[in-house]
Amino acid sequence: MDFDLSAEQEMIKNTARDFADREIMPGAQERDRNAIFDRSIIDKLAKLGFLSPTLPEKYGGMGADFISEALIFEEIGRVDSSIRTTLSVQVSLTELPILNFGTEVQRQKYLPLLADGTWLGCFGLTEPGAGSDAANLETRAVKQGSQWSLTGRKMWISNGGLANLALIFAQTNPELKAKGLAAFLVETQTPGFSTQTIKGKLGLRSSNTAELILEDVRVPAENMLGEIGDGFKIAMWALDQGRFGVASGCVGIIQGCVNASVKYAKDRHAFGRPIAGFQLVQEMISDMVVDYEAARLLVHRAGHLKNKGVRNTRETSIAKLYASEAAVRAALNAIQVHGGYGYSDEYPVERYLRDAKVATLYEGTSQIQKLIIGRLTTGIDAFT
Ligand code: CAA
């Protein structure tokens, strides 16, 4: 087992770290306070190639591996999970499904636009009445000549109000249940497509989350991704990518908690010495460090399997479950280390907590990850 990063991975990590510290961290508190999405950061990330790390160069990507992708998401997640979310939805839930399931025409049409940030993408699976039960969609797709008519609503869609391209999952034949689902590449300026931005979120305040409303949206038949009946598998495959991005971002949050806590604990004095000298403070910091190392190894193992091109649902779910729960634990401990100051946004740790919590919810709750892992371990399906 080689734990060293390659020279290319080191270089990508250092570039991502510098960019995160220089361009993302300074405005993070202000953007969070005022719920501002800063498009200029996304444009700069695109120039570095970070909007498409794992896409082949012929589609405008960097052609890097999945460990490199994880390193980028870690470094950006360390300073701002809103930006990391925008990025991972673009990469993991939009670009990679098109790369894996798209026709050559679809790849050439959409991937370069997503890679250079001209377009943003979003992933339209969840509905107001269907989150964990992702096969039970009400959005309908009805064939009308050479087009499909899509009607329905999608809920909690990251990037939803900004996206130019939406990957929409819809039911073509309700009697077939999961096997009737299909995936469609929907250009969001198509008549009948509208969005409603969701306000008042606990965290990820400077990212966009929206409800999508589709009213007889006409999509050319050639914009179906895969075949009729492939929709559910495409969604599950995509979530193996998305959950990896979430887990990587959470590794970054834990690192951010360690950094902030060590600095504060060395600066802050009580009873005549820095609080970093107290055993109970060191215990909280060492818990964060152990979680960081464990989460990072789990993420990199899942990335290693992705590089080999083998199914990694189990390893990705383990990484996502562990890293997201560990990020919440780390953020709670980081607030505790900061005492009263941790309760205000003068320090980043309360934002880390608010941003970490969603990672235990979106792209499959912790309970869903446990049931996926449990089913693969016992061979018994808790869902049916
Ligand atoms: N890769 C490829 N194929 C897969 C797959 C994967 N990872 N997972 C499943 N499949 C295939 C299976 O092989 C199976 O194929 P066959 O029928 O040919 O055998 C088929 O898909 C059905 O698989 P399952 O039997 O495993 O499906 P299930 O119904 O038992 O799944 C579930 C249940 C695991 C709970 C699933 O519904 C699930 O993951 N739910 C959570 C959904 C979720 O994460 N939603 C978040 C949406 S994104 C979001 O949060 C918004 C955002 O903007 C970020």
Short mmCIF file of C-alpha atoms and ligand atoms in Angstrom, two decimals:
data_model
loop_
_atom_site.label_atom_id
_atom_site.label_comp_id
_atom_site.label_asym_id
_atom_site.label_seq_id
_atom_site.Cartn_x
_atom_site.Cartn_y
_atom_site.Cartn_z
CA MET A 1 0.00 0.00 0.00
CA ASP A 2 1.50 3.33 -1.02
CA PHE A 3 0.24 6.26 1.06
CA ASP A 4 2.35 8.84 -0.78
CA LEU A 5 0.77 11.24 -3.24
CA SER A 6 2.25 11.35 -6.73
CA ALA A 7 4.04 14.53 -7.83
CA GLU A 8 0.95 15.50 -9.87
CA GLN A 9 -1.39 14.92 -6.94
CA GLU A 10 0.88 16.99 -4.64
CA MET A 11 0.87 19.80 -7.17
CA ILE A 12 -2.93 19.71 -7.51
CA LYS A 13 -3.35 19.67 -3.73
CA ASN A 14 -1.00 22.62 -3.23
CA THR A 15 -2.68 24.63 -5.99
CA ALA A 16 -6.11 23.90 -4.49
CA ARG A 17 -4.87 24.82 -0.99
CA ASP A 18 -3.36 28.13 -2.13
CA PHE A 19 -6.46 29.02 -4.10
CA ALA A 20 -8.77 28.11 -1.21
CA ASP A 21 -6.78 30.22 1.26
CA ARG A 22 -6.32 33.18 -1.07
CA GLU A 23 -9.57 33.37 -3.01
CA ILE A 24 -12.25 31.47 -1.08
CA MET A 25 -11.57 31.76 2.64
CA PRO A 26 -11.40 35.58 2.96
CA GLY A 27 -15.02 36.18 1.87
CA ALA A 28 -16.59 33.03 3.30
CA GLN A 29 -18.07 34.64 6.42
CA GLU A 30 -19.56 37.55 4.45
CA ARG A 31 -21.03 35.31 1.75
CA ASP A 32 -22.53 33.04 4.41
CA ARG A 33 -24.02 35.96 6.37
CA ASN A 34 -25.63 37.47 3.30
CA ALA A 35 -26.40 34.25 1.41
CA ILE A 36 -24.36 35.42 -1.58
CA PHE A 37 -23.36 32.99 -4.30
CA ASP A 38 -20.17 34.34 -5.90
CA ARG A 39 -20.03 33.18 -9.49
CA SER A 40 -16.57 34.70 -10.00
CA ILE A 41 -15.06 32.04 -7.72
CA ILE A 42 -16.54 29.30 -9.90
CA ASP A 43 -15.08 30.97 -13.00
CA LYS A 44 -11.63 31.05 -11.38
CA LEU A 45 -11.94 27.40 -10.35
CA ALA A 46 -12.77 26.59 -13.97
CA LYS A 47 -9.59 28.33 -15.14
CA LEU A 48 -7.57 26.06 -12.82
CA GLY A 49 -9.29 23.03 -14.31
CA PHE A 50 -11.00 22.26 -10.98
CA LEU A 51 -14.48 22.22 -12.50
CA SER A 52 -13.57 19.07 -14.41
CA PRO A 53 -10.69 17.25 -12.70
CA THR A 54 -11.66 13.75 -13.80
CA LEU A 55 -12.96 14.51 -17.29
CA PRO A 56 -10.69 13.46 -20.17
CA GLU A 57 -8.80 16.29 -21.84
CA LYS A 58 -10.68 15.79 -25.12
CA TYR A 59 -13.83 17.09 -23.38
CA GLY A 60 -11.99 20.02 -21.80
CA GLY A 61 -11.14 18.24 -18.55
CA MET A 62 -7.92 17.88 -16.61
CA GLY A 63 -7.66 14.13 -17.10
CA ALA A 64 -6.64 13.62 -13.47
CA ASP A 65 -7.55 10.70 -11.19
CA PHE A 66 -10.08 10.39 -8.37
CA ILE A 67 -7.54 10.95 -5.60
CA SER A 68 -6.79 14.31 -7.21
CA GLU A 69 -10.52 15.05 -7.32
CA ALA A 70 -10.76 14.19 -3.60
CA LEU A 71 -7.81 16.46 -2.79
CA ILE A 72 -9.47 19.40 -4.57
CA PHE A 73 -12.77 18.81 -2.75
CA GLU A 74 -10.92 18.42 0.59
CA GLU A 75 -9.10 21.71 0.20
CA ILE A 76 -12.18 23.62 -0.89
CA GLY A 77 -14.38 21.92 1.73
CA ARG A 78 -11.85 23.03 4.35
CA VAL A 79 -12.77 26.66 3.75
CA ASP A 80 -16.25 26.77 2.21
CA SER A 81 -18.69 23.88 1.82
CA SER A 82 -21.05 26.02 -0.26
CA ILE A 83 -18.44 26.32 -3.00
CA ARG A 84 -17.53 22.64 -2.58
CA THR A 85 -21.19 21.66 -3.03
CA THR A 86 -21.52 23.70 -6.22
CA LEU A 87 -18.35 22.08 -7.49
CA SER A 88 -19.20 18.50 -6.61
CA VAL A 89 -22.69 18.69 -8.11
CA GLN A 90 -21.09 19.98 -11.31
CA VAL A 91 -18.41 17.30 -11.41
CA SER A 92 -19.84 14.22 -9.75
CA LEU A 93 -23.57 14.47 -10.41
CA THR A 94 -23.60 16.10 -13.84
CA GLU A 95 -20.35 15.64 -15.77
CA LEU A 96 -19.50 12.08 -14.73
CA PRO A 97 -22.95 10.57 -15.50
CA ILE A 98 -22.80 12.21 -18.96
CA LEU A 99 -19.28 10.86 -19.46
CA ASN A 100 -20.26 7.37 -18.34
CA PHE A 101 -23.73 6.99 -19.89
CA GLY A 102 -23.86 9.65 -22.62
CA THR A 103 -23.61 9.21 -26.36
CA GLU A 104 -20.61 10.76 -28.07
CA VAL A 105 -22.89 13.53 -29.35
CA GLN A 106 -24.15 14.28 -25.83
CA ARG A 107 -20.61 14.25 -24.44
CA GLN A 108 -19.28 16.63 -27.07
CA LYS A 109 -22.25 18.94 -26.78
CA TYR A 110 -22.36 19.33 -23.01
CA LEU A 111 -19.09 18.34 -21.34
CA PRO A 112 -16.89 21.19 -22.64
CA LEU A 113 -19.54 23.73 -21.58
CA LEU A 114 -19.59 22.25 -18.07
CA ALA A 115 -15.81 21.83 -17.89
CA ASP A 116 -15.03 25.48 -18.56
CA GLY A 117 -17.84 26.77 -16.37
CA THR A 118 -19.84 28.32 -19.20
CA TRP A 119 -22.72 26.18 -17.94
CA LEU A 120 -23.62 24.93 -14.50
CA GLY A 121 -25.38 21.63 -13.99
CA CYS A 122 -27.75 20.17 -11.42
CA PHE A 123 -29.09 16.73 -10.49
CA GLY A 124 -32.87 16.45 -10.38
CA LEU A 125 -33.73 13.26 -8.54
CA THR A 126 -35.33 14.18 -5.20
CA GLU A 127 -38.98 15.25 -5.18
CA PRO A 128 -41.20 16.86 -2.54
CA GLY A 129 -42.60 13.40 -1.76
CA ALA A 130 -39.60 11.18 -2.61
CA GLY A 131 -36.16 11.54 -1.02
CA SER A 132 -34.72 8.29 0.34
CA ASP A 133 -37.27 6.29 -1.70
CA ALA A 134 -35.68 7.48 -4.92
CA ALA A 135 -37.44 4.99 -7.22
CA ASN A 136 -40.87 6.28 -6.28
CA LEU A 137 -40.86 9.37 -8.51
CA GLU A 138 -43.98 11.23 -9.57
CA THR A 139 -42.37 13.28 -12.33
CA ARG A 140 -43.77 11.83 -15.54
CA ALA A 141 -42.17 11.52 -18.95
CA VAL A 142 -44.62 11.01 -21.82
CA LYS A 143 -43.45 10.41 -25.39
CA GLN A 144 -44.87 12.94 -27.87
CA GLY A 145 -43.55 12.15 -31.34
CA SER A 146 -39.82 12.81 -31.40
CA GLN A 147 -39.91 14.51 -27.99
CA TRP A 148 -40.57 13.68 -24.37
CA SER A 149 -42.89 15.82 -22.28
CA LEU A 150 -41.73 16.12 -18.67
CA THR A 151 -44.04 17.25 -15.88
CA GLY A 152 -43.34 17.26 -12.15
CA ARG A 153 -41.41 18.90 -9.32
CA LYS A 154 -37.93 18.37 -7.92
CA MET A 155 -36.92 19.45 -4.42
CA TRP A 156 -33.68 20.41 -2.61
CA ILE A 157 -31.73 20.67 -5.83
CA SER A 158 -28.25 22.10 -5.30
CA ASN A 159 -27.35 24.60 -8.08
CA GLY A 160 -31.02 24.30 -9.17
CA GLY A 161 -31.67 28.01 -9.60
CA LEU A 162 -28.39 28.60 -11.47
CA ALA A 163 -28.06 25.55 -13.67
CA ASN A 164 -28.15 25.68 -17.46
CA LEU A 165 -28.43 21.92 -17.68
CA ALA A 166 -30.50 19.70 -15.39
CA LEU A 167 -30.23 15.93 -15.24
CA ILE A 168 -33.87 15.04 -14.62
CA PHE A 169 -35.11 11.61 -13.59
CA ALA A 170 -38.69 10.81 -14.56
CA GLN A 171 -41.10 7.90 -14.73
CA THR A 172 -42.07 6.67 -18.22
CA ASN A 173 -44.38 3.88 -16.99
CA PRO A 174 -45.51 3.83 -13.35
CA GLU A 175 -46.37 0.12 -13.53
CA LEU A 176 -42.69 -0.67 -14.06
CA LYS A 177 -41.61 1.27 -10.91
CA ALA A 178 -37.78 1.61 -10.84
CA LYS A 179 -37.46 -0.12 -14.20
CA GLY A 180 -39.63 2.55 -15.85
CA LEU A 181 -37.38 5.45 -14.89
CA ALA A 182 -35.39 7.38 -17.46
CA ALA A 183 -32.83 10.19 -17.23
CA PHE A 184 -33.04 13.32 -19.39
CA LEU A 185 -30.60 16.12 -20.16
CA VAL A 186 -32.84 19.16 -19.90
CA GLU A 187 -31.65 22.60 -20.98
CA THR A 188 -33.16 24.86 -18.38
CA GLN A 189 -34.17 27.65 -20.74
CA THR A 190 -36.69 25.24 -22.32
CA PRO A 191 -40.27 26.59 -22.01
CA GLY A 192 -42.12 25.13 -19.01
CA PHE A 193 -38.97 24.88 -16.84
CA SER A 194 -38.86 27.19 -13.83
CA THR A 195 -37.22 27.29 -10.41
CA GLN A 196 -37.89 28.60 -6.94
CA THR A 197 -34.87 29.25 -4.72
CA ILE A 198 -35.18 27.77 -1.22
CA LYS A 199 -34.35 30.27 1.52
CA GLY A 200 -33.73 29.92 5.25
CA LYS A 201 -31.35 26.95 5.17
CA LEU A 202 -29.39 26.00 8.29
CA GLY A 203 -26.13 25.89 6.32
CA LEU A 204 -24.71 26.04 2.79
CA ARG A 205 -26.14 29.54 2.79
CA SER A 206 -23.96 30.85 0.01
CA SER A 207 -24.82 28.00 -2.34
CA ASN A 208 -28.02 27.84 -4.35
CA THR A 209 -30.69 25.27 -3.51
CA ALA A 210 -33.94 25.30 -5.43
CA GLU A 211 -37.17 23.60 -6.27
CA LEU A 212 -37.51 22.78 -9.97
CA ILE A 213 -40.91 23.01 -11.59
CA LEU A 214 -41.46 21.21 -14.91
CA GLU A 215 -44.68 21.89 -16.77
CA ASP A 216 -44.85 20.04 -20.07
CA VAL A 217 -41.14 20.62 -20.71
CA ARG A 218 -40.38 19.26 -24.19
CA VAL A 219 -37.08 17.43 -24.46
CA PRO A 220 -35.76 15.99 -27.74
CA ALA A 221 -35.62 12.16 -27.67
CA GLU A 222 -31.86 12.31 -28.28
CA ASN A 223 -31.49 14.01 -24.87
CA MET A 224 -32.35 10.85 -22.99
CA LEU A 225 -29.27 9.66 -21.09
CA GLY A 226 -29.08 5.90 -21.56
CA GLU A 227 -32.27 4.01 -22.39
CA ILE A 228 -35.77 3.85 -20.94
CA GLY A 229 -35.39 1.90 -17.70
CA ASP A 230 -31.78 2.99 -17.10
CA GLY A 231 -32.79 5.98 -14.98
CA PHE A 232 -32.52 4.35 -11.57
CA LYS A 233 -29.15 2.74 -12.24
CA ILE A 234 -27.81 6.02 -13.60
CA ALA A 235 -29.03 7.80 -10.44
CA MET A 236 -27.42 5.21 -8.17
CA TRP A 237 -24.17 5.22 -10.14
CA ALA A 238 -24.11 9.02 -10.03
CA LEU A 239 -24.67 8.96 -6.27
CA ASP A 240 -21.60 6.74 -5.91
CA GLN A 241 -19.73 9.70 -7.42
CA GLY A 242 -21.63 12.38 -5.49
CA ARG A 243 -21.22 10.67 -2.12
CA PHE A 244 -17.48 10.51 -2.74
CA GLY A 245 -17.43 14.28 -3.28
CA VAL A 246 -19.44 14.86 -0.10
CA ALA A 247 -17.10 12.61 1.90
CA SER A 248 -14.04 14.42 0.51
CA GLY A 249 -15.52 17.79 1.42
CA CYS A 250 -16.17 16.53 4.96
CA VAL A 251 -12.52 15.51 5.33
CA GLY A 252 -11.80 19.17 4.56
CA ILE A 253 -14.29 20.37 7.20
CA ILE A 254 -12.56 18.20 9.82
CA GLN A 255 -9.18 19.61 8.83
CA GLY A 256 -10.64 23.12 9.11
CA CYS A 257 -11.88 22.28 12.62
CA VAL A 258 -8.43 21.03 13.65
CA ASN A 259 -6.69 24.11 12.24
CA ALA A 260 -9.08 26.58 13.87
CA SER A 261 -9.05 24.74 17.21
CA VAL A 262 -5.26 24.42 17.43
CA LYS A 263 -4.81 28.10 16.65
CA TYR A 264 -7.46 29.22 19.13
CA ALA A 265 -6.30 26.85 21.86
CA LYS A 266 -2.73 28.14 21.60
CA ASP A 267 -3.79 31.81 21.59
CA ARG A 268 -6.39 31.61 24.33
CA HIS A 269 -5.13 31.63 27.89
CA ALA A 270 -6.92 30.44 31.03
CA PHE A 271 -5.60 29.73 34.50
CA GLY A 272 -2.26 31.20 33.44
CA ARG A 273 -1.52 29.11 30.34
CA PRO A 274 -2.75 28.40 26.81
CA ILE A 275 -5.86 26.20 26.92
CA ALA A 276 -4.06 23.88 24.46
CA GLY A 277 -2.15 22.70 27.53
CA PHE A 278 -5.25 21.26 29.18
CA GLN A 279 -5.82 17.53 28.81
CA LEU A 280 -9.56 17.85 28.11
CA VAL A 281 -8.89 20.33 25.29
CA GLN A 282 -6.21 18.04 23.85
CA GLU A 283 -8.69 15.17 24.00
CA MET A 284 -11.16 17.09 21.81
CA ILE A 285 -8.42 18.01 19.35
CA SER A 286 -7.03 14.48 19.19
CA ASP A 287 -10.55 13.10 18.57
CA MET A 288 -10.76 15.43 15.56
CA VAL A 289 -7.33 14.36 14.31
CA VAL A 290 -8.16 10.65 14.55
CA ASP A 291 -11.45 11.24 12.71
CA TYR A 292 -9.61 13.24 10.05
CA GLU A 293 -7.07 10.49 9.41
CA ALA A 294 -9.70 7.73 9.36
CA ALA A 295 -12.10 9.64 7.10
CA ARG A 296 -9.30 10.54 4.70
CA LEU A 297 -8.13 6.94 4.40
CA LEU A 298 -11.68 5.76 3.72
CA VAL A 299 -12.13 8.42 1.04
CA HIS A 300 -8.83 7.61 -0.62
CA ARG A 301 -9.59 3.89 -0.60
CA ALA A 302 -12.90 4.58 -2.39
CA GLY A 303 -10.97 6.81 -4.82
CA HIS A 304 -8.47 4.04 -5.44
CA LEU A 305 -11.34 1.71 -6.47
CA LYS A 306 -12.76 4.41 -8.73
CA ASN A 307 -9.37 4.73 -10.40
CA LYS A 308 -9.47 1.01 -11.06
CA GLY A 309 -12.97 1.35 -12.51
CA VAL A 310 -14.56 -1.20 -10.18
CA ARG A 311 -17.89 -0.92 -8.36
CA ASN A 312 -17.34 0.99 -5.11
CA THR A 313 -20.84 1.45 -3.66
CA ARG A 314 -19.85 -0.19 -0.36
CA GLU A 315 -16.60 1.73 0.11
CA THR A 316 -18.15 5.02 -0.99
CA SER A 317 -21.11 4.62 1.41
CA ILE A 318 -18.72 3.77 4.27
CA ALA A 319 -16.60 6.83 3.48
CA LYS A 320 -19.62 9.12 3.17
CA LEU A 321 -21.22 7.84 6.37
CA TYR A 322 -18.04 8.08 8.41
CA ALA A 323 -16.76 11.39 7.06
CA SER A 324 -20.09 13.23 7.35
CA GLU A 325 -20.81 12.07 10.90
CA ALA A 326 -17.18 12.76 11.86
CA ALA A 327 -17.41 16.28 10.42
CA VAL A 328 -20.40 17.01 12.66
CA ARG A 329 -18.52 15.59 15.69
CA ALA A 330 -15.43 17.63 14.83
CA ALA A 331 -17.41 20.84 14.40
CA LEU A 332 -19.17 20.34 17.74
CA ASN A 333 -15.80 19.78 19.42
CA ALA A 334 -14.30 22.78 17.64
CA ILE A 335 -17.10 24.98 18.97
CA GLN A 336 -16.50 23.57 22.44
CA VAL A 337 -12.78 24.39 22.22
CA HIS A 338 -13.68 27.97 21.20
CA GLY A 339 -16.13 28.37 24.10
CA GLY A 340 -18.45 31.37 23.70
CA TYR A 341 -16.50 32.63 20.68
CA GLY A 342 -17.34 29.40 18.86
CA TYR A 343 -21.00 30.33 19.05
CA SER A 344 -20.54 33.41 16.87
CA ASP A 345 -19.55 33.68 13.23
CA GLU A 346 -16.47 35.67 14.19
CA TYR A 347 -14.83 32.23 13.97
CA PRO A 348 -15.59 29.71 11.22
CA VAL A 349 -16.47 26.77 13.46
CA GLU A 350 -20.22 27.42 13.85
CA ARG A 351 -20.43 27.57 10.03
CA TYR A 352 -18.55 24.28 9.87
CA LEU A 353 -21.24 22.73 12.05
CA ARG A 354 -24.14 24.13 10.03
CA ASP A 355 -22.47 23.08 6.77
CA ALA A 356 -21.44 19.63 8.03
CA LYS A 357 -24.95 18.68 9.10
CA VAL A 358 -26.34 18.60 5.57
CA ALA A 359 -23.73 16.01 4.61
CA THR A 360 -25.52 13.52 6.87
CA LEU A 361 -28.73 14.27 4.93
CA TYR A 362 -28.10 14.95 1.27
CA GLU A 363 -27.04 12.39 -1.31
CA GLY A 364 -28.44 9.67 0.98
CA THR A 365 -28.95 10.10 4.72
CA SER A 366 -26.66 8.35 7.21
CA GLN A 367 -29.49 5.88 7.78
CA ILE A 368 -29.62 5.04 4.05
CA GLN A 369 -25.83 4.55 3.99
CA LYS A 370 -26.12 2.18 6.99
CA LEU A 371 -28.84 0.18 5.23
CA ILE A 372 -26.77 -0.04 2.04
CA ILE A 373 -23.76 -1.26 4.06
CA GLY A 374 -25.99 -3.57 6.13
CA ARG A 375 -27.56 -5.13 3.04
CA LEU A 376 -24.17 -5.73 1.44
CA THR A 377 -22.92 -7.29 4.68
CA THR A 378 -25.90 -9.49 5.59
CA GLY A 379 -27.34 -10.15 2.16
CA ILE A 380 -30.75 -9.14 3.57
CA ASP A 381 -32.60 -6.22 1.95
CA ALA A 382 -34.19 -3.90 4.52
CA PHE A 383 -36.00 -1.92 1.79
CA THR A 384 -38.29 -4.67 0.48
N1 CAA B 1 -24.25 1.52 -9.60
C1 CAA B 1 -24.82 0.86 -10.63
N2 CAA B 1 -26.01 0.20 -10.55
C2 CAA B 1 -26.64 0.22 -9.35
C3 CAA B 1 -26.11 0.89 -8.23
C4 CAA B 1 -24.87 1.55 -8.39
N3 CAA B 1 -24.31 2.20 -7.38
N4 CAA B 1 -26.94 0.74 -7.19
C5 CAA B 1 -27.97 0.00 -7.63
N5 CAA B 1 -27.78 -0.31 -8.93
C6 CAA B 1 -28.66 -1.12 -9.77
C7 CAA B 1 -28.76 -2.52 -9.16
O1 CAA B 1 -27.75 -3.37 -9.68
C8 CAA B 1 -30.13 -2.95 -9.60
O2 CAA B 1 -30.09 -3.43 -10.94
P1 CAA B 1 -30.95 -4.71 -11.39
O3 CAA B 1 -32.39 -4.34 -11.16
O4 CAA B 1 -30.60 -4.88 -12.83
O5 CAA B 1 -30.49 -5.83 -10.50
C9 CAA B 1 -30.93 -1.66 -9.60
O6 CAA B 1 -30.01 -0.59 -9.71
C10 CAA B 1 -31.74 -1.47 -8.33
O7 CAA B 1 -30.82 -1.46 -7.26
P2 CAA B 1 -31.24 -1.72 -5.75
O8 CAA B 1 -32.05 -2.98 -5.68
O9 CAA B 1 -30.01 -1.63 -4.92
O10 CAA B 1 -32.19 -0.50 -5.47
P3 CAA B 1 -33.01 -0.21 -4.18
O11 CAA B 1 -34.38 0.13 -4.61
O12 CAA B 1 -32.88 -1.28 -3.16
O13 CAA B 1 -32.30 1.13 -3.61
C11 CAA B 1 -31.85 2.76 -1.94
C12 CAA B 1 -32.72 1.60 -2.40
C13 CAA B 1 -30.41 2.28 -1.72
C14 CAA B 1 -32.43 3.26 -0.63
C15 CAA B 1 -31.83 3.88 -2.99
O14 CAA B 1 -33.15 4.23 -3.31
C16 CAA B 1 -31.09 5.10 -2.47
O15 CAA B 1 -29.86 5.21 -2.54
N6 CAA B 1 -31.83 6.12 -1.93
C17 CAA B 1 -31.24 7.37 -1.51
C18 CAA B 1 -31.34 8.37 -2.64
C19 CAA B 1 -30.46 9.58 -2.43
O16 CAA B 1 -29.31 9.45 -2.07
N7 CAA B 1 -31.01 10.76 -2.73
C20 CAA B 1 -30.27 11.99 -2.69
C21 CAA B 1 -30.48 12.72 -4.00
S1 CAA B 1 -29.32 13.93 -4.50
C22 CAA B 1 -29.51 15.23 -3.48
O17 CAA B 1 -29.40 15.06 -2.31
C23 CAA B 1 -29.79 16.61 -4.03
C24 CAA B 1 -28.62 17.38 -4.48
O18 CAA B 1 -28.74 18.28 -5.29
C25 CAA B 1 -27.27 17.14 -3.94
#
